[in-house]
Short mmCIF file of C-alpha atoms and ligand atoms in Angstrom, two decimals:
data_model
loop_
_atom_site.label_atom_id
_atom_site.label_comp_id
_atom_site.label_asym_id
_atom_site.label_seq_id
_atom_site.Cartn_x
_atom_site.Cartn_y
_atom_site.Cartn_z
CA MET R 1 -6.98 76.73 46.18
CA PHE R 2 -8.76 79.57 44.58
CA LEU R 3 -12.32 80.62 43.78
CA THR R 4 -13.85 83.85 42.65
CA ILE R 5 -17.49 85.06 42.64
CA SER R 6 -18.42 88.12 40.61
CA THR R 7 -21.55 90.11 40.16
CA THR R 8 -22.64 93.11 38.14
CA GLY R 9 -24.76 96.00 39.38
CA THR R 10 -28.57 95.83 38.79
CA ALA R 11 -31.21 98.50 38.78
CA GLY R 12 -31.85 98.34 42.55
CA SER R 13 -28.50 97.10 43.76
CA PRO R 14 -24.90 98.12 42.98
CA ALA R 15 -22.45 95.25 42.46
CA THR R 16 -20.72 96.19 45.77
CA ASP R 17 -23.80 94.85 47.59
CA LEU R 18 -21.85 91.56 47.33
CA GLY R 19 -19.91 92.86 50.32
CA PHE R 20 -23.18 93.16 52.40
CA LEU R 21 -24.28 89.75 51.30
CA LEU R 22 -21.00 88.15 52.29
CA HIS R 23 -20.57 90.23 55.50
CA LYS R 24 -17.07 91.10 54.28
CA HIS R 25 -16.21 94.63 53.42
CA PRO R 26 -14.87 95.15 49.84
CA ASP R 27 -12.16 97.57 51.00
CA ARG R 28 -10.39 95.19 53.33
CA ALA R 29 -8.47 92.00 52.74
CA GLN R 30 -9.17 89.61 55.57
CA ARG R 31 -7.75 86.32 56.85
CA PHE R 32 -9.53 83.55 58.65
CA SER R 33 -7.86 80.55 60.13
CA THR R 34 -9.47 77.24 59.31
CA ALA R 35 -8.68 73.75 60.59
CA HIS R 36 -6.25 73.15 57.67
CA GLY R 37 -4.76 76.47 56.87
CA THR R 38 -5.65 80.07 56.25
CA ALA R 39 -8.49 81.49 54.13
CA HIS R 40 -7.90 84.88 52.60
CA VAL R 41 -10.89 86.91 51.37
CA LEU R 42 -10.24 89.91 49.12
CA TYR R 43 -11.93 91.84 46.41
CA PRO R 44 -9.78 92.26 43.25
CA GLU R 45 -12.45 94.67 41.91
CA ALA R 46 -15.27 96.56 43.67
CA THR R 47 -17.19 99.12 41.77
CA ALA R 48 -20.94 99.75 41.44
CA GLU R 49 -20.81 98.06 37.99
CA ARG R 50 -18.77 95.02 38.84
CA CYS R 51 -17.54 93.40 41.99
CA THR R 52 -15.50 90.25 42.48
CA VAL R 53 -14.69 88.48 45.67
CA ALA R 54 -11.89 85.95 45.80
CA MET R 55 -11.22 83.25 48.33
CA LEU R 56 -7.81 81.87 48.51
CA LEU R 57 -7.19 78.95 50.81
CA GLU R 58 -3.71 78.32 51.78
CA ILE R 59 -3.44 74.72 52.93
CA ASP R 60 -0.84 73.31 55.27
CA PRO R 61 -0.36 69.82 53.81
CA VAL R 62 1.40 68.63 56.85
CA ALA R 63 -1.31 69.74 59.21
CA LEU R 64 -3.81 68.12 56.88
CA VAL R 65 -2.05 64.76 57.01
CA ARG R 66 -1.78 64.96 60.79
CA SER R 67 -5.42 65.86 61.28
CA ALA R 68 -6.56 63.05 58.95
CA ARG R 69 -4.73 60.45 60.99
CA GLY R 70 -6.80 58.61 63.51
CA LYS R 71 -10.02 59.73 61.93
CA GLY R 72 -10.55 56.56 59.97
CA ARG R 73 -10.11 57.99 56.47
CA GLY R 74 -7.01 59.84 55.26
CA ALA R 75 -6.93 62.76 52.82
CA ALA R 76 -4.12 61.37 50.80
CA PRO R 77 -3.43 57.97 49.23
CA ASP R 78 -1.57 55.59 51.41
CA SER R 79 2.03 55.79 50.18
CA ALA R 80 4.33 57.70 52.53
CA LEU R 81 5.35 60.25 50.00
CA ALA R 82 1.77 60.88 48.78
CA GLN R 83 0.93 62.08 52.27
CA TYR R 84 3.06 65.08 51.61
CA VAL R 85 2.99 65.37 47.80
CA ASN R 86 -0.68 65.63 46.83
CA ASP R 87 -2.94 68.02 45.06
CA ARG R 88 -4.71 69.24 48.18
CA PRO R 89 -2.96 72.61 48.52
CA TYR R 90 -4.11 73.89 45.17
CA ALA R 91 -7.17 71.84 44.00
CA ALA R 92 -10.62 73.02 45.01
CA SER R 93 -12.13 70.37 47.15
CA SER R 94 -14.03 69.57 50.23
CA LEU R 95 -11.50 71.84 52.06
CA LEU R 96 -12.57 74.78 50.06
CA ALA R 97 -16.27 73.91 50.54
CA VAL R 98 -15.79 73.69 54.33
CA ALA R 99 -13.98 77.09 54.27
CA LEU R 100 -16.77 78.65 52.22
CA GLY R 101 -19.32 77.33 54.65
CA GLY R 102 -17.36 78.65 57.59
CA VAL R 103 -16.24 82.06 56.35
CA PHE R 104 -19.49 82.90 54.53
CA GLY R 105 -21.78 81.15 57.03
CA SER R 106 -24.57 83.72 57.19
CA ALA R 107 -24.49 84.17 53.41
CA VAL R 108 -24.92 80.47 52.96
CA LYS R 109 -27.97 80.66 55.21
CA GLY R 110 -29.33 83.61 53.20
CA GLN R 111 -29.10 85.99 56.19
CA CYS R 112 -28.16 89.66 56.07
CA ALA R 113 -29.06 91.62 59.18
CA ALA R 114 -28.09 95.02 57.67
CA ARG R 115 -30.15 94.57 54.47
CA PRO R 116 -32.66 91.74 55.05
CA GLU R 117 -34.15 92.17 51.57
CA LEU R 118 -30.92 91.47 49.70
CA PRO R 119 -30.34 87.75 50.08
CA GLY R 120 -33.66 86.85 48.55
CA VAL R 121 -32.88 88.56 45.27
CA ALA R 122 -31.41 86.66 42.39
CA ARG R 123 -28.57 88.58 40.68
CA PRO R 124 -26.18 87.96 37.81
CA LEU R 125 -23.33 85.84 39.15
CA ARG R 126 -20.16 84.46 37.76
CA VAL R 127 -18.18 81.81 39.62
CA GLU R 128 -14.70 80.76 38.54
CA VAL R 129 -12.61 77.90 39.85
CA PRO R 130 -9.37 77.66 37.98
CA VAL R 131 -8.39 74.16 39.14
CA LEU R 132 -11.29 71.92 39.97
CA PRO R 133 -10.71 68.20 40.44
CA ALA R 134 -13.58 66.60 38.51
CA ARG R 135 -13.88 62.89 38.68
CA GLY R 136 -16.32 62.19 35.83
CA GLY R 137 -14.91 64.95 33.66
CA ALA R 138 -16.37 68.02 32.06
CA GLY R 139 -19.52 66.09 31.12
CA LEU R 140 -20.34 65.48 34.83
CA VAL R 141 -19.63 69.08 35.74
CA GLU R 142 -22.24 70.07 33.19
CA ARG R 143 -24.78 67.49 34.45
CA LEU R 144 -24.33 68.67 37.99
CA PHE R 145 -24.56 72.51 37.55
CA ALA R 146 -26.69 72.96 34.38
CA PRO R 147 -30.01 71.69 35.93
CA LEU R 148 -29.57 74.32 38.68
CA GLY R 149 -29.83 77.19 36.16
CA TRP R 150 -26.09 77.74 35.56
CA SER R 151 -24.48 77.98 32.14
CA VAL R 152 -21.43 75.97 32.49
CA THR R 153 -17.93 76.17 30.98
CA ALA R 154 -15.67 73.34 32.01
CA GLU R 155 -12.43 73.14 30.15
CA PRO R 156 -10.24 70.14 30.76
CA VAL R 157 -6.76 71.11 31.99
CA PRO R 158 -4.15 69.34 29.99
CA LEU R 159 -1.83 67.12 31.96
CA ASP R 160 1.16 69.03 30.73
CA GLU R 161 0.86 71.90 28.27
CA ARG R 162 4.23 71.06 26.69
CA PHE R 163 3.05 67.56 25.89
CA PRO R 164 -0.44 67.72 24.50
CA GLU R 165 -0.23 64.11 23.49
CA TRP R 166 -0.34 63.16 27.12
CA GLY R 167 -3.95 64.15 27.17
CA ASP R 168 -6.03 65.81 29.86
CA SER R 169 -5.64 65.78 33.62
CA ARG R 170 -8.55 65.11 35.93
CA TYR R 171 -8.88 68.85 36.52
CA VAL R 172 -11.13 71.33 34.77
CA ARG R 173 -11.15 75.09 34.71
CA LEU R 174 -14.67 75.95 35.71
CA ALA R 175 -16.77 78.98 35.01
CA LEU R 176 -20.44 79.21 35.94
CA GLU R 177 -22.83 81.99 34.99
CA GLY R 178 -26.41 82.44 36.03
CA GLU R 179 -28.96 84.64 37.70
CA LEU R 180 -29.36 83.15 41.20
CA THR R 181 -29.30 84.29 44.79
CA LEU R 182 -25.88 84.21 46.38
CA ALA R 183 -27.06 81.73 48.95
CA GLU R 184 -28.16 79.33 46.23
CA ALA R 185 -24.78 79.76 44.53
CA LEU R 186 -22.84 79.05 47.75
CA ARG R 187 -24.99 76.01 48.62
CA HIS R 188 -24.47 74.54 45.14
CA LEU R 189 -20.63 74.98 45.55
CA TYR R 190 -20.69 73.73 49.12
CA VAL R 191 -22.20 70.39 48.03
CA LEU R 192 -20.94 69.96 44.46
CA LEU R 193 -17.27 70.86 44.91
CA PRO R 194 -16.61 67.91 47.16
CA VAL R 195 -18.90 65.67 45.02
CA LEU R 196 -16.70 66.40 41.96
CA ASP R 197 -13.52 65.94 43.90
CA ASP R 198 -14.93 62.68 45.29
CA SER R 199 -12.51 62.38 48.23
CA LYS R 200 -13.56 63.87 51.49
CA HIS R 201 -10.85 65.10 53.77
CA TYR R 202 -12.68 64.10 56.93
CA TRP R 203 -14.63 61.11 58.26
CA VAL R 204 -18.24 61.22 57.10
CA SER R 205 -20.55 60.76 60.08
CA PRO R 206 -24.32 60.70 60.32
CA ASP R 207 -24.53 64.45 60.90
CA GLU R 208 -23.33 64.86 57.32
CA VAL R 209 -26.73 63.82 56.23
CA GLU R 210 -28.22 66.88 58.02
CA LYS R 211 -25.61 69.13 56.43
CA LEU R 212 -26.40 67.74 52.99
CA LEU R 213 -30.16 68.08 53.45
CA ARG R 214 -29.70 71.67 54.77
CA ALA R 215 -27.41 72.81 51.93
CA GLY R 216 -29.48 70.87 49.37
CA GLU R 217 -32.78 72.36 50.39
CA GLY R 218 -34.76 73.63 47.47
CA TRP R 219 -32.62 72.03 44.79
CA LEU R 220 -31.30 68.60 45.63
CA GLU R 221 -34.88 67.21 46.05
CA ARG R 222 -35.39 67.62 42.30
CA HIS R 223 -31.88 67.26 40.94
CA PRO R 224 -31.63 64.60 38.14
CA GLU R 225 -28.28 63.48 39.59
CA GLN R 226 -29.60 63.24 43.13
CA VAL R 227 -28.35 59.74 43.64
CA LEU R 228 -24.83 60.37 42.51
CA ILE R 229 -24.52 63.59 44.54
CA THR R 230 -25.87 61.95 47.69
CA ASN R 231 -23.81 58.84 47.33
CA ARG R 232 -20.56 60.73 46.73
CA TYR R 233 -21.23 63.46 49.25
CA LEU R 234 -21.74 60.81 51.90
CA ALA R 235 -18.55 59.03 50.82
CA ARG R 236 -20.55 56.10 49.58
CA ARG R 237 -21.64 55.16 53.11
CA ARG R 238 -24.61 53.02 52.19
CA SER R 239 -26.86 53.37 55.17
CA LEU R 240 -26.39 57.18 55.24
CA THR R 241 -27.12 57.43 51.48
CA ARG R 242 -30.22 55.39 51.75
CA ASP R 243 -31.50 57.48 54.66
CA ALA R 244 -30.70 60.71 52.90
CA LEU R 245 -32.42 59.63 49.71
CA ALA R 246 -35.44 58.47 51.66
CA ARG R 247 -35.67 61.81 53.38
CA LEU R 248 -35.25 63.70 50.13
CA ALA R 249 -38.08 61.66 48.63
CA GLU R 250 -40.16 62.54 51.73
CA ALA R 251 -39.47 66.17 51.05
CA ASP R 252 -40.19 66.28 47.40
CA ASP R 253 -41.27 62.87 46.24
CA THR R 254 -38.47 62.42 43.81
CA GLY R 255 -39.92 59.04 42.85
CA PRO R 256 -38.93 55.46 42.79
CA GLU R 257 -36.00 55.60 40.46
CA SER R 258 -33.57 57.29 42.76
CA LEU R 259 -33.84 54.76 45.59
CA ASP R 260 -33.83 51.75 43.27
CA ASN R 261 -30.74 52.96 41.43
CA ALA R 262 -28.95 53.64 44.69
CA VAL R 263 -29.59 50.10 45.77
CA ASP R 264 -28.50 48.76 42.35
CA GLU R 265 -25.33 50.68 42.58
CA GLU R 266 -24.53 48.99 45.81
CA LYS R 267 -25.26 45.60 44.31
CA ASP R 268 -27.68 44.86 47.11
CA THR R 269 -28.88 41.30 47.24
CA ALA R 270 -31.54 41.85 49.87
CA GLU R 271 -35.12 42.51 48.92
CA LYS R 272 -35.66 46.01 47.62
CA PRO R 273 -37.99 48.00 49.78
CA VAL R 274 -40.73 49.96 47.92
CA PRO R 275 -40.03 53.65 48.50
CA LEU R 276 -42.54 55.40 50.63
CA ALA R 277 -43.34 57.93 47.97
CA VAL R 278 -44.39 55.16 45.67
CA ARG R 279 -46.60 53.52 48.23
CA ARG R 280 -48.15 56.81 48.96
CA ARG R 281 -48.99 57.34 45.27
CA GLU R 282 -50.39 53.85 45.05
CA ALA R 283 -52.61 54.42 48.01
CA VAL R 284 -53.86 57.71 46.59
CA VAL R 285 -54.57 56.34 43.19
CA GLY R 286 -56.33 53.39 44.73
CA ALA R 287 -58.52 55.61 46.84
CA LEU R 288 -59.36 57.82 43.78
CA ARG R 289 -60.38 54.77 41.76
CA ALA R 290 -62.52 53.44 44.56
CA ALA R 291 -64.30 56.75 44.95
CA GLY R 292 -65.05 56.68 41.24
CA ALA R 293 -63.40 60.03 40.65
CA ALA R 294 -62.80 61.16 37.05
CA ARG R 295 -61.96 64.89 37.44
CA VAL R 296 -59.24 65.27 40.03
CA LEU R 297 -57.28 68.12 41.60
CA ASP R 298 -53.76 67.52 42.84
CA LEU R 299 -53.29 70.41 45.30
CA GLY R 300 -49.57 71.17 45.95
CA CYS R 301 -48.65 68.91 43.02
CA GLY R 302 -44.94 69.62 43.23
CA GLN R 303 -43.13 68.21 40.25
CA GLY R 304 -46.27 66.44 39.03
CA GLN R 305 -45.44 62.75 39.72
CA LEU R 306 -48.94 62.05 40.81
CA VAL R 307 -50.37 63.94 37.84
CA GLY R 308 -48.26 61.75 35.61
CA GLU R 309 -49.37 58.60 37.27
CA LEU R 310 -53.15 59.62 36.92
CA LEU R 311 -52.71 60.42 33.26
CA LYS R 312 -51.77 56.76 32.62
CA ASP R 313 -55.26 55.66 33.52
CA PRO R 314 -58.02 56.83 31.12
CA ARG R 315 -60.66 56.79 33.78
CA PHE R 316 -59.20 60.05 35.05
CA THR R 317 -60.59 62.30 32.33
CA GLU R 318 -59.23 65.59 33.79
CA VAL R 319 -56.26 66.11 36.01
CA VAL R 320 -55.38 69.54 37.38
CA GLY R 321 -52.06 70.16 39.29
CA VAL R 322 -52.02 73.22 41.47
CA ASP R 323 -48.91 74.60 43.22
CA VAL R 324 -47.73 77.87 44.64
CA SER R 325 -44.24 77.30 43.31
CA MET R 326 -43.67 78.36 39.64
CA ARG R 327 -40.44 76.54 39.68
CA ALA R 328 -42.12 73.27 40.71
CA LEU R 329 -44.80 73.77 38.02
CA LYS R 330 -42.09 74.33 35.37
CA GLU R 331 -40.36 71.18 36.38
CA ALA R 332 -43.75 69.40 36.32
CA ALA R 333 -44.38 70.63 32.83
CA ARG R 334 -40.97 69.42 31.74
CA ARG R 335 -41.29 65.95 33.33
CA LEU R 336 -44.81 65.41 31.97
CA GLY R 337 -43.64 66.50 28.48
CA LEU R 338 -46.58 68.91 28.15
CA GLU R 339 -44.99 70.47 25.04
CA ARG R 340 -44.75 67.11 23.18
CA MET R 341 -48.15 65.72 24.23
CA SER R 342 -50.84 64.84 21.71
CA GLU R 343 -53.69 67.30 21.70
CA ARG R 344 -56.04 64.73 23.10
CA GLN R 345 -53.78 63.88 26.04
CA ALA R 346 -52.99 67.64 26.64
CA ALA R 347 -56.67 68.31 26.95
CA ARG R 348 -56.85 66.14 30.08
CA VAL R 349 -54.17 68.01 31.98
CA ARG R 350 -53.66 71.46 33.35
CA LEU R 351 -51.18 73.01 35.71
CA LEU R 352 -52.25 76.12 37.67
CA GLN R 353 -50.34 78.37 39.89
CA GLY R 354 -52.19 79.29 43.03
CA SER R 355 -52.00 79.36 46.78
CA LEU R 356 -54.17 77.00 48.79
CA ALA R 357 -54.43 79.60 51.47
CA TYR R 358 -56.89 81.50 49.20
CA THR R 359 -60.24 80.64 47.87
CA ASP R 360 -59.98 79.89 44.21
CA ARG R 361 -62.92 79.60 41.89
CA ARG R 362 -61.07 77.60 39.36
CA LEU R 363 -61.04 74.70 41.87
CA ALA R 364 -64.78 74.31 42.23
CA GLY R 365 -66.79 71.39 40.84
CA TYR R 366 -64.24 68.54 40.79
CA ASP R 367 -64.89 64.97 41.96
CA ALA R 368 -61.86 64.74 44.14
CA ALA R 369 -58.91 66.66 45.49
CA VAL R 370 -55.60 65.25 46.75
CA LEU R 371 -53.39 67.04 49.31
CA SER R 372 -50.35 64.78 49.49
CA GLU R 373 -47.67 65.91 51.85
CA VAL R 374 -48.79 69.53 51.61
CA THR R 375 -50.55 70.57 54.85
CA GLU R 376 -47.29 70.34 56.81
CA HIS R 377 -45.75 72.93 54.50
CA LEU R 378 -48.20 75.60 55.73
CA ASP R 379 -47.77 77.63 58.89
CA PRO R 380 -50.34 76.41 61.36
CA PRO R 381 -52.22 79.76 61.43
CA ARG R 382 -52.83 79.29 57.68
CA LEU R 383 -54.55 75.97 58.05
CA PRO R 384 -58.06 77.39 58.61
CA ALA R 385 -57.66 79.27 55.34
CA LEU R 386 -56.64 76.05 53.55
CA GLU R 387 -59.50 74.25 55.23
CA TYR R 388 -62.00 76.74 53.93
CA ALA R 389 -60.52 76.95 50.42
CA VAL R 390 -60.70 73.14 50.04
CA PHE R 391 -63.64 71.93 52.13
CA GLY R 392 -65.73 75.17 52.24
CA ALA R 393 -65.29 76.59 48.70
CA ALA R 394 -64.01 73.95 46.28
CA ARG R 395 -65.97 71.20 48.00
CA PRO R 396 -65.05 68.15 45.90
CA ALA R 397 -66.93 64.97 46.70
CA THR R 398 -63.71 63.27 47.93
CA VAL R 399 -60.59 64.74 49.58
CA ILE R 400 -57.51 62.62 50.29
CA VAL R 401 -54.90 64.08 52.64
CA THR R 402 -51.57 62.38 53.32
CA THR R 403 -49.08 63.71 55.90
CA PRO R 404 -46.12 62.48 57.97
CA ASN R 405 -46.69 60.72 61.26
CA VAL R 406 -44.26 62.47 63.55
CA GLU R 407 -44.29 59.46 66.00
CA TYR R 408 -42.53 57.44 63.34
CA ASN R 409 -39.55 59.84 63.20
CA VAL R 410 -37.72 57.87 65.92
CA ARG R 411 -37.37 55.07 63.31
CA TRP R 412 -35.31 57.21 60.91
CA GLU R 413 -31.71 56.39 61.78
CA THR R 414 -30.18 59.79 60.97
CA LEU R 415 -32.94 62.13 62.09
CA PRO R 416 -31.94 63.80 65.31
CA ALA R 417 -34.56 63.61 68.08
CA GLY R 418 -37.16 66.28 67.94
CA GLN R 419 -36.52 67.29 64.35
CA VAL R 420 -39.02 67.28 61.49
CA ARG R 421 -38.19 65.29 58.33
CA HIS R 422 -37.60 68.22 56.00
CA PRO R 423 -36.55 71.84 56.71
CA ASP R 424 -39.67 73.19 55.08
CA HIS R 425 -42.05 71.23 57.24
CA ARG R 426 -43.68 73.73 59.58
CA PHE R 427 -45.01 71.00 61.87
CA GLU R 428 -45.64 67.22 61.84
CA TRP R 429 -48.64 65.66 63.49
CA THR R 430 -48.98 62.66 65.80
CA ARG R 431 -51.72 60.17 64.76
CA GLU R 432 -53.99 61.61 67.45
CA GLU R 433 -53.43 65.24 66.31
CA PHE R 434 -54.10 64.40 62.70
CA ARG R 435 -57.31 62.54 63.56
CA THR R 436 -58.49 65.45 65.66
CA TRP R 437 -57.81 68.00 62.94
CA ALA R 438 -59.45 65.85 60.20
CA GLY R 439 -62.42 64.89 62.38
CA ASP R 440 -63.13 68.57 63.20
CA VAL R 441 -62.73 69.56 59.55
CA ALA R 442 -65.14 66.88 58.42
CA GLY R 443 -67.68 67.91 61.09
CA ARG R 444 -67.49 71.59 60.14
CA HIS R 445 -68.03 71.02 56.43
CA GLY R 446 -70.35 68.06 56.18
CA TYR R 447 -67.86 65.29 55.36
CA GLU R 448 -67.20 61.81 56.72
CA VAL R 449 -63.59 60.72 57.22
CA GLY R 450 -61.68 57.50 57.54
CA PHE R 451 -57.96 56.96 58.17
CA ALA R 452 -55.33 54.68 56.81
CA PRO R 453 -51.66 53.98 57.22
CA VAL R 454 -49.09 53.98 54.39
CA GLY R 455 -45.87 52.07 54.85
CA PRO R 456 -45.05 49.63 57.67
CA ASP R 457 -47.52 50.12 60.44
CA ASP R 458 -45.25 49.89 63.50
CA PRO R 459 -46.99 48.56 66.54
CA GLU R 460 -45.54 51.20 68.77
CA VAL R 461 -45.20 54.37 66.67
CA GLY R 462 -47.54 53.69 63.74
CA PRO R 463 -46.78 54.12 60.04
CA PRO R 464 -44.46 56.69 58.42
CA THR R 465 -47.28 58.27 56.52
CA GLN R 466 -50.86 58.74 57.63
CA THR R 467 -53.80 59.29 55.37
CA ALA R 468 -57.34 60.64 55.76
CA VAL R 469 -60.09 60.06 53.10
CA PHE R 470 -62.94 62.47 53.33
CA HIS R 471 -66.33 61.94 51.55
CA ARG R 472 -68.89 64.73 51.32
CA ARG R 473 -72.07 63.55 52.98
CA ASP R 474 -74.39 64.97 50.28
CA ALA R 475 -72.21 63.72 47.44
CA GLY R 476 -74.81 61.32 46.12
CA PRO R 477 -74.88 57.67 45.26
CA ASP R 478 -71.22 56.68 45.50
CA ARG R 479 -71.17 56.08 49.21
CA THR R 480 -70.27 52.41 48.83
CA ALA R 481 -67.23 53.35 46.88
CA THR R 482 -66.07 55.46 49.78
CA ALA R 483 -66.45 52.60 52.19
CA ALA R 484 -64.45 50.49 49.81
CA THR R 485 -61.82 53.16 49.67
CA THR R 486 -61.27 53.20 53.33
CA THR R 487 -61.07 49.42 53.58
CA THR R 488 -58.62 49.11 50.70
CA LEU R 489 -56.40 51.47 52.64
CA THR R 490 -56.69 49.84 56.02
CA LYS R 491 -58.26 46.88 57.59
CA GLU R 492 -59.20 48.91 60.62
CA ALA R 493 -60.66 51.91 58.83
CA THR R 494 -62.48 54.11 61.35
CA ALA R 495 -65.18 56.49 60.54
CA VAL R 496 -65.50 59.67 62.57
N1 SAH F 501 -47.82 66.61 46.48
C1 SAH F 501 -46.41 66.31 46.14
C2 SAH F 501 -45.48 67.48 46.65
C3 SAH F 501 -45.40 67.66 48.10
S1 SAH F 501 -44.21 68.94 48.57
C4 SAH F 501 -46.06 65.07 46.72
O1 SAH F 501 -46.83 64.35 47.38
O2 SAH F 501 -44.87 64.62 46.54
C5 SAH F 501 -45.29 70.28 49.04
C6 SAH F 501 -45.71 71.11 47.82
O3 SAH F 501 -46.70 71.99 48.34
C7 SAH F 501 -44.61 71.90 47.22
O4 SAH F 501 -44.57 71.69 45.87
C8 SAH F 501 -44.95 73.30 47.64
O5 SAH F 501 -44.66 74.25 46.58
C9 SAH F 501 -46.51 73.21 47.74
N2 SAH F 501 -47.10 74.28 48.54
C10 SAH F 501 -46.69 74.68 49.78
N3 SAH F 501 -47.50 75.64 50.25
C11 SAH F 501 -48.49 75.85 49.31
C12 SAH F 501 -49.61 76.71 49.18
N4 SAH F 501 -49.91 77.58 50.18
N5 SAH F 501 -50.34 76.64 48.09
C13 SAH F 501 -50.06 75.70 47.14
N6 SAH F 501 -49.02 74.93 47.19
C14 SAH F 501 -48.22 74.97 48.24
#
């Protein structure tokens, strides 16, 4: 099993910085023992212009068979011979992924003590895997890597070069090129190599969900093949896949399609639950309608799902999505089809880059602002700045805030106790904490606030999502609409 990663030198960084990033010195060949064999790391070339690291994994097929026994799921097909004669020793697979994660652990995490600035910088990378088992063929390889910014070459390997009429094997020779950080590249490989191989060498347990979410952070939330990736990575274990997809949707609101498809794929006969992200959007749109808002800000709009939803209703005459992440905005523009929109439709929508931690004049004068699953992405010391930017400076008549209810986390099957739902959440509030924050904010800025649950309101721990609807006290005649808003959201709306 063999994989190489190459980079070229850039203005600020010679190619040999790859050695720093990987914590492996380019002048030395090193060996690491892994559970199933030995990983060799060496650099076939290391100059300031060009540097290549190679990982060669020597697998002991007998040890592999032994270790797979008794773990519920073998690495090899069941026949006695196949246990010893199989492709594992040379085909890139979950074994290689595990070795990458182990040997280059800090690089995967994006850590580099000696040069802390290095891991964050995207650089020209080329990855080659000469023999990659690819169930789904070259087309799937392209669909998995291309959306992540790689240009992909996947050539099918013929079954036997002497007999071309036999056709292609299930292997491809893979080359990826792109300008990414090394940590991104390693995380893509860590997840996607086993996904393509589609046969895990170890038993998939619930902590695999954590590993997937950690390695998938920042890209899996928005990947068009998210369902396939999650399903295969978790070896088609249905409850794990469902849980992982729900948590990805929590993280980035990837929309209803993914969960529904996952359920379809499994031929589920039970009633399909409505994904939380969809319920959240319904609640927000309902509250905006009830408030009579026409010009709306979606603050922290992510990939623009809510913006898209609002554009379907002509009563929303202007919809502005704001986000700090350029990448999210680009994806939003693509999803919304901004380029292809009629002029009239395009005049209703704008996407702005900006941080909510700073006052922004462009945000003044709107009817309503939505902060859906955004506050928990800010460090708590930044919250007063957000509060001022939204309630003090922009001052829309209506503000709708949705955020996770941390008390509900005990109901997520795979979420370890004490952990937040997504690695980028800086905190998650209890119902009490959210009410206190929202009540104080309302008091300081002349708003009234009501609260509402989204999702099943558990008698003990409350709903998965909590919502606050603020109405500016001096906002004029539409007070009744606000009252209606709060009651549509909850029967026990409480005003503070
Ligand atoms: N509102 C969307 C996305 C939530 S994810 C939804 O409900 O699905 C949180 C979003 O907030 C991300 O897109 C992130 O880029 C954005 N964000 C985080 N901090 C921000 C800040 N300081 N200013 C603006 N956007 C921010």
